[in-house]
Every structure is written in structure tokens, then in C-alpha cells.
């Protein structure tokens, strides 16, 4: 945890730095003057990439079940 600062925070300066951060497309700015140090960080937006559409293999009809084979000739005694 940060220790309490005895220097009052200049909110106008913080706003100015935040505006500079936004206008310049930077993600971080740090300013230090004597005992005062101000760091403003902006987390870049996450980039979402869509996955390509998946192609599906064609579905083939099941082969018909083989018919019971009938004997070609009846046995003779």
C-alpha cells in the first residue's frame, strides 16, 4: 500500500496528462517533479479476432445392409 502523500494532488495536472495520453495514443505517461510523481496508465482495448468458419466434412448415407445370401443350389442326396 502506498504511504500517504504530504503533497496535494493537482487534479488539473492529472487531467491534462490523461488528455495527453488519450490524444497521443500512448498507453503510459509518468511525470516526476521534485517529490511528486504522477503515473497515468491506460490499458489498451483487447483485440478480438474471429476464428474462420469451420468447414464440415460431407455426410455420406450409410451403405445398405447386405442381403442374406441364398444358397445357389440345393444340396442333393
CSV table of N, CA and C in Angstrom, one decimal:
chain,number,residue,atom,x,y,z
A,1,UNK,N,0.8,-1.2,0.0
A,1,UNK,CA,0.0,0.0,0.0
A,1,UNK,C,0.9,1.2,0.0
A,2,UNK,N,0.5,2.3,-0.7
A,2,UNK,CA,1.2,3.5,-0.8
A,2,UNK,C,1.1,4.3,0.5
A,3,UNK,N,2.2,4.9,0.9
A,3,UNK,CA,2.1,5.8,2.1
A,3,UNK,C,1.5,7.1,1.7
A,4,UNK,N,0.8,7.7,2.7
A,4,UNK,CA,0.1,9.0,2.4
A,4,UNK,C,1.1,10.0,1.9
A,5,UNK,N,0.6,10.8,1.0
A,5,UNK,CA,1.5,11.9,0.4
A,5,UNK,C,1.2,13.2,1.1
A,6,UNK,N,2.2,14.0,1.4
A,6,UNK,CA,2.0,15.3,2.0
A,6,UNK,C,1.8,16.3,0.9
A,7,UNK,N,2.1,16.0,-0.3
A,7,UNK,CA,1.9,16.9,-1.4
A,7,UNK,C,0.4,16.8,-1.9
A,8,UNK,N,-0.3,17.9,-2.0
A,8,UNK,CA,-1.7,17.8,-2.5
A,8,UNK,C,-1.6,17.4,-4.0
A,9,UNK,N,-2.6,16.6,-4.4
A,9,UNK,CA,-2.7,16.2,-5.8
A,9,UNK,C,-3.3,17.3,-6.6
A,10,UNK,N,-2.6,17.6,-7.7
A,10,UNK,CA,-3.1,18.6,-8.6
A,10,UNK,C,-3.9,17.9,-9.7
A,11,UNK,N,-5.2,17.9,-9.4
A,11,UNK,CA,-6.2,17.2,-10.3
A,11,UNK,C,-6.2,17.7,-11.7
A,12,UNK,N,-5.9,19.0,-11.8
A,12,UNK,CA,-5.9,19.6,-13.2
A,12,UNK,C,-4.7,19.0,-14.0
A,13,UNK,N,-3.6,18.8,-13.3
A,13,UNK,CA,-2.4,18.2,-13.9
A,13,UNK,C,-2.7,16.8,-14.3
A,14,UNK,N,-3.3,16.1,-13.5
A,14,UNK,CA,-3.7,14.7,-13.8
A,14,UNK,C,-4.6,14.6,-15.0
A,15,UNK,N,-5.6,15.5,-15.0
A,15,UNK,CA,-6.5,15.5,-16.2
A,15,UNK,C,-5.7,15.9,-17.5
A,16,UNK,N,-4.8,16.8,-17.4
A,16,UNK,CA,-4.0,17.2,-18.5
A,16,UNK,C,-3.2,16.1,-19.0
A,17,UNK,N,-2.6,15.3,-18.1
A,17,UNK,CA,-1.8,14.2,-18.5
A,17,UNK,C,-2.7,13.1,-19.1
A,18,UNK,N,-3.8,12.9,-18.6
A,18,UNK,CA,-4.8,11.9,-19.1
A,18,UNK,C,-5.2,12.3,-20.5
A,19,UNK,N,-5.4,13.6,-20.7
A,19,UNK,CA,-5.8,14.0,-22.1
A,19,UNK,C,-4.7,13.8,-23.1
A,20,UNK,N,-3.5,14.1,-22.6
A,20,UNK,CA,-2.3,13.9,-23.5
A,20,UNK,C,-2.2,12.5,-23.8
A,21,UNK,N,-2.4,11.6,-22.8
A,21,UNK,CA,-2.3,10.2,-23.1
A,21,UNK,C,-3.3,9.7,-24.1
A,22,UNK,N,-4.5,10.2,-24.0
A,22,UNK,CA,-5.6,9.9,-25.0
A,22,UNK,C,-5.3,10.5,-26.4
A,23,UNK,N,-4.9,11.7,-26.4
A,23,UNK,CA,-4.7,12.4,-27.7
A,23,UNK,C,-3.5,11.8,-28.5
A,24,UNK,N,-2.5,11.2,-27.8
A,24,UNK,CA,-1.3,10.8,-28.4
A,24,UNK,C,-1.3,9.3,-28.6
A,25,UNK,N,-2.4,8.6,-28.3
A,25,UNK,CA,-2.4,7.1,-28.4
A,25,UNK,C,-1.3,6.4,-27.6
A,26,UNK,N,-0.8,7.0,-26.6
A,26,UNK,CA,0.1,6.3,-25.7
A,26,UNK,C,-0.6,5.5,-24.7
A,27,UNK,N,0.1,4.6,-24.1
A,27,UNK,CA,-0.6,3.7,-23.0
A,27,UNK,C,-0.1,4.1,-21.6
A,28,UNK,N,1.0,4.9,-21.5
A,28,UNK,CA,1.5,5.2,-20.2
A,28,UNK,C,2.3,6.5,-20.3
A,29,UNK,N,2.1,7.3,-19.3
A,29,UNK,CA,2.9,8.6,-19.1
A,29,UNK,C,3.2,8.7,-17.6
A,30,UNK,N,4.5,9.0,-17.4
A,30,UNK,CA,4.9,9.2,-16.0
A,30,UNK,C,5.6,10.6,-15.9
A,31,UNK,N,5.2,11.4,-14.9
A,31,UNK,CA,5.8,12.7,-14.7
A,31,UNK,C,6.3,12.8,-13.3
A,32,UNK,N,7.6,13.3,-13.1
A,32,UNK,CA,8.1,13.5,-11.8
A,32,UNK,C,8.7,14.9,-11.7
A,33,UNK,N,8.3,15.5,-10.6
A,33,UNK,CA,8.7,16.9,-10.3
A,33,UNK,C,9.0,17.0,-8.8
A,34,UNK,N,10.2,17.1,-8.4
A,34,UNK,CA,10.6,17.1,-7.0
A,34,UNK,C,10.1,15.8,-6.4
A,35,UNK,N,9.3,15.9,-5.3
A,35,UNK,CA,8.8,14.7,-4.6
A,35,UNK,C,7.5,14.2,-5.2
A,36,UNK,N,7.0,14.9,-6.2
A,36,UNK,CA,5.7,14.5,-6.8
A,36,UNK,C,5.9,13.6,-8.0
A,37,UNK,N,5.3,12.5,-8.0
A,37,UNK,CA,5.4,11.6,-9.2
A,37,UNK,C,4.0,11.2,-9.6
A,38,UNK,N,3.7,11.4,-10.8
A,38,UNK,CA,2.3,11.0,-11.3
A,38,UNK,C,2.5,10.1,-12.5
A,39,UNK,N,1.8,8.9,-12.4
A,39,UNK,CA,1.9,7.9,-13.5
A,39,UNK,C,0.5,7.6,-13.9
A,40,UNK,N,0.2,7.8,-15.2
A,40,UNK,CA,-1.1,7.5,-15.7
A,40,UNK,C,-1.0,6.4,-16.7
A,41,UNK,N,-1.7,5.3,-16.6
A,41,UNK,CA,-1.6,4.2,-17.4
A,41,UNK,C,-3.0,3.9,-18.0
A,42,UNK,N,-3.1,3.6,-19.3
A,42,UNK,CA,-4.3,3.2,-19.9
A,42,UNK,C,-4.1,1.8,-20.4
A,43,UNK,N,-5.0,0.9,-20.1
A,43,UNK,CA,-4.9,-0.5,-20.6
A,43,UNK,C,-5.5,-0.5,-22.0
A,44,UNK,N,-4.8,-0.9,-23.0
A,44,UNK,CA,-5.3,-0.9,-24.4
A,44,UNK,C,-6.5,-1.9,-24.5
A,45,UNK,N,-7.4,-1.6,-25.3
A,45,UNK,CA,-8.6,-2.5,-25.5
A,45,UNK,C,-8.1,-3.8,-26.1
A,46,UNK,N,-8.8,-4.8,-25.6
A,46,UNK,CA,-8.4,-6.2,-26.1
A,46,UNK,C,-8.9,-6.3,-27.6
A,47,UNK,N,-8.1,-6.9,-28.4
A,47,UNK,CA,-8.5,-7.2,-29.8
A,47,UNK,C,-9.1,-8.5,-29.9
A,48,UNK,N,-10.3,-8.6,-30.4
A,48,UNK,CA,-11.0,-9.9,-30.6
A,48,UNK,C,-10.8,-10.3,-32.1
A,49,UNK,N,-10.3,-11.5,-32.3
A,49,UNK,CA,-10.2,-12.0,-33.7
A,49,UNK,C,-11.1,-13.1,-33.8
A,50,UNK,N,-12.0,-13.0,-34.9
A,50,UNK,CA,-12.9,-14.1,-35.1
A,50,UNK,C,-12.2,-15.2,-35.8
A,51,UNK,N,-12.5,-16.4,-35.4
A,51,UNK,CA,-12.0,-17.6,-36.0
A,51,UNK,C,-12.7,-17.9,-37.3
A,52,UNK,N,-11.9,-18.4,-38.3
A,52,UNK,CA,-12.6,-18.7,-39.6
A,52,UNK,C,-13.7,-19.7,-39.4
A,53,UNK,N,-14.6,-19.7,-40.3
A,53,UNK,CA,-15.7,-20.6,-40.2
A,53,UNK,C,-15.2,-22.0,-40.5
A,54,UNK,N,-15.6,-23.0,-39.7
A,54,UNK,CA,-15.1,-24.3,-39.9
A,54,UNK,C,-15.9,-25.1,-40.9
A,55,UNK,N,-15.2,-25.7,-41.9
A,55,UNK,CA,-15.9,-26.5,-42.9
A,55,UNK,C,-16.2,-27.9,-42.3
A,56,UNK,N,-17.3,-28.4,-42.6
A,56,UNK,CA,-17.7,-29.7,-42.1
A,56,UNK,C,-17.5,-30.7,-43.3
A,57,UNK,N,-17.1,-31.9,-43.0
A,57,UNK,CA,-17.0,-33.0,-44.0
A,57,UNK,C,-18.4,-33.4,-44.4
A,58,UNK,N,-18.5,-33.7,-45.7
A,58,UNK,CA,-19.9,-34.1,-46.1
A,58,UNK,C,-20.3,-35.4,-45.4
A,59,UNK,N,-21.6,-35.5,-45.2
A,59,UNK,CA,-22.1,-36.7,-44.5
A,59,UNK,C,-22.6,-37.7,-45.6
A,60,UNK,N,-22.1,-38.9,-45.6
A,60,UNK,CA,-22.5,-39.9,-46.6
A,60,UNK,C,-23.5,-40.8,-46.0
A,61,UNK,N,-24.5,-41.2,-46.8
A,61,UNK,CA,-25.5,-42.1,-46.4
A,61,UNK,C,-24.8,-43.5,-46.1
A,62,UNK,N,-25.4,-44.1,-45.1
A,62,UNK,CA,-24.8,-45.4,-44.7
A,62,UNK,C,-25.1,-46.4,-45.8
A,63,UNK,N,-24.2,-47.3,-46.0
A,63,UNK,CA,-24.3,-48.3,-47.1
A,63,UNK,C,-25.5,-49.3,-46.6
A,64,UNK,N,-26.3,-49.8,-47.5
A,64,UNK,CA,-27.3,-50.7,-47.1
A,64,UNK,C,-26.8,-52.0,-46.6
A,65,UNK,N,-27.5,-52.6,-45.7
A,65,UNK,CA,-27.0,-53.8,-45.1
A,65,UNK,C,-27.0,-54.9,-46.2
A,66,UNK,N,-26.1,-55.8,-46.2
A,66,UNK,CA,-26.1,-56.8,-47.3
A,66,UNK,C,-27.2,-57.8,-47.1
A,67,UNK,N,-27.8,-58.2,-48.2
A,67,UNK,CA,-28.9,-59.1,-48.1
A,67,UNK,C,-28.4,-60.5,-47.7
A,68,UNK,N,-29.2,-61.3,-47.1
A,68,UNK,CA,-28.8,-62.7,-46.7
A,68,UNK,C,-28.6,-63.4,-48.0
A,69,UNK,N,-27.4,-64.0,-48.1
A,69,UNK,CA,-27.1,-64.8,-49.4
A,69,UNK,C,-27.9,-66.1,-49.4
A,70,UNK,N,-28.7,-66.3,-50.5
A,70,UNK,CA,-29.4,-67.6,-50.6
A,70,UNK,C,-28.5,-68.6,-51.2
A,71,UNK,N,-28.6,-69.8,-50.8
A,71,UNK,CA,-27.7,-70.8,-51.4
A,71,UNK,C,-28.0,-70.9,-52.9
A,72,UNK,N,-26.9,-71.1,-53.7
A,72,UNK,CA,-27.1,-71.1,-55.1
A,72,UNK,C,-27.8,-72.4,-55.6
A,73,UNK,N,-27.5,-73.5,-54.9
A,73,UNK,CA,-28.2,-74.8,-55.3
A,73,UNK,C,-28.5,-75.5,-54.1
A,74,UNK,N,-29.6,-76.3,-54.2
A,74,UNK,CA,-30.0,-77.1,-53.0
A,74,UNK,C,-29.2,-78.3,-53.0
A,75,UNK,N,-28.8,-78.8,-51.9
A,75,UNK,CA,-28.0,-80.0,-51.8
A,75,UNK,C,-28.8,-81.2,-52.3
A,76,UNK,N,-28.2,-82.1,-53.0
A,76,UNK,CA,-28.9,-83.3,-53.5
A,76,UNK,C,-28.2,-84.5,-52.7
A,77,UNK,N,-29.1,-85.4,-52.4
A,77,UNK,CA,-28.6,-86.6,-51.8
A,77,UNK,C,-28.4,-87.7,-52.7
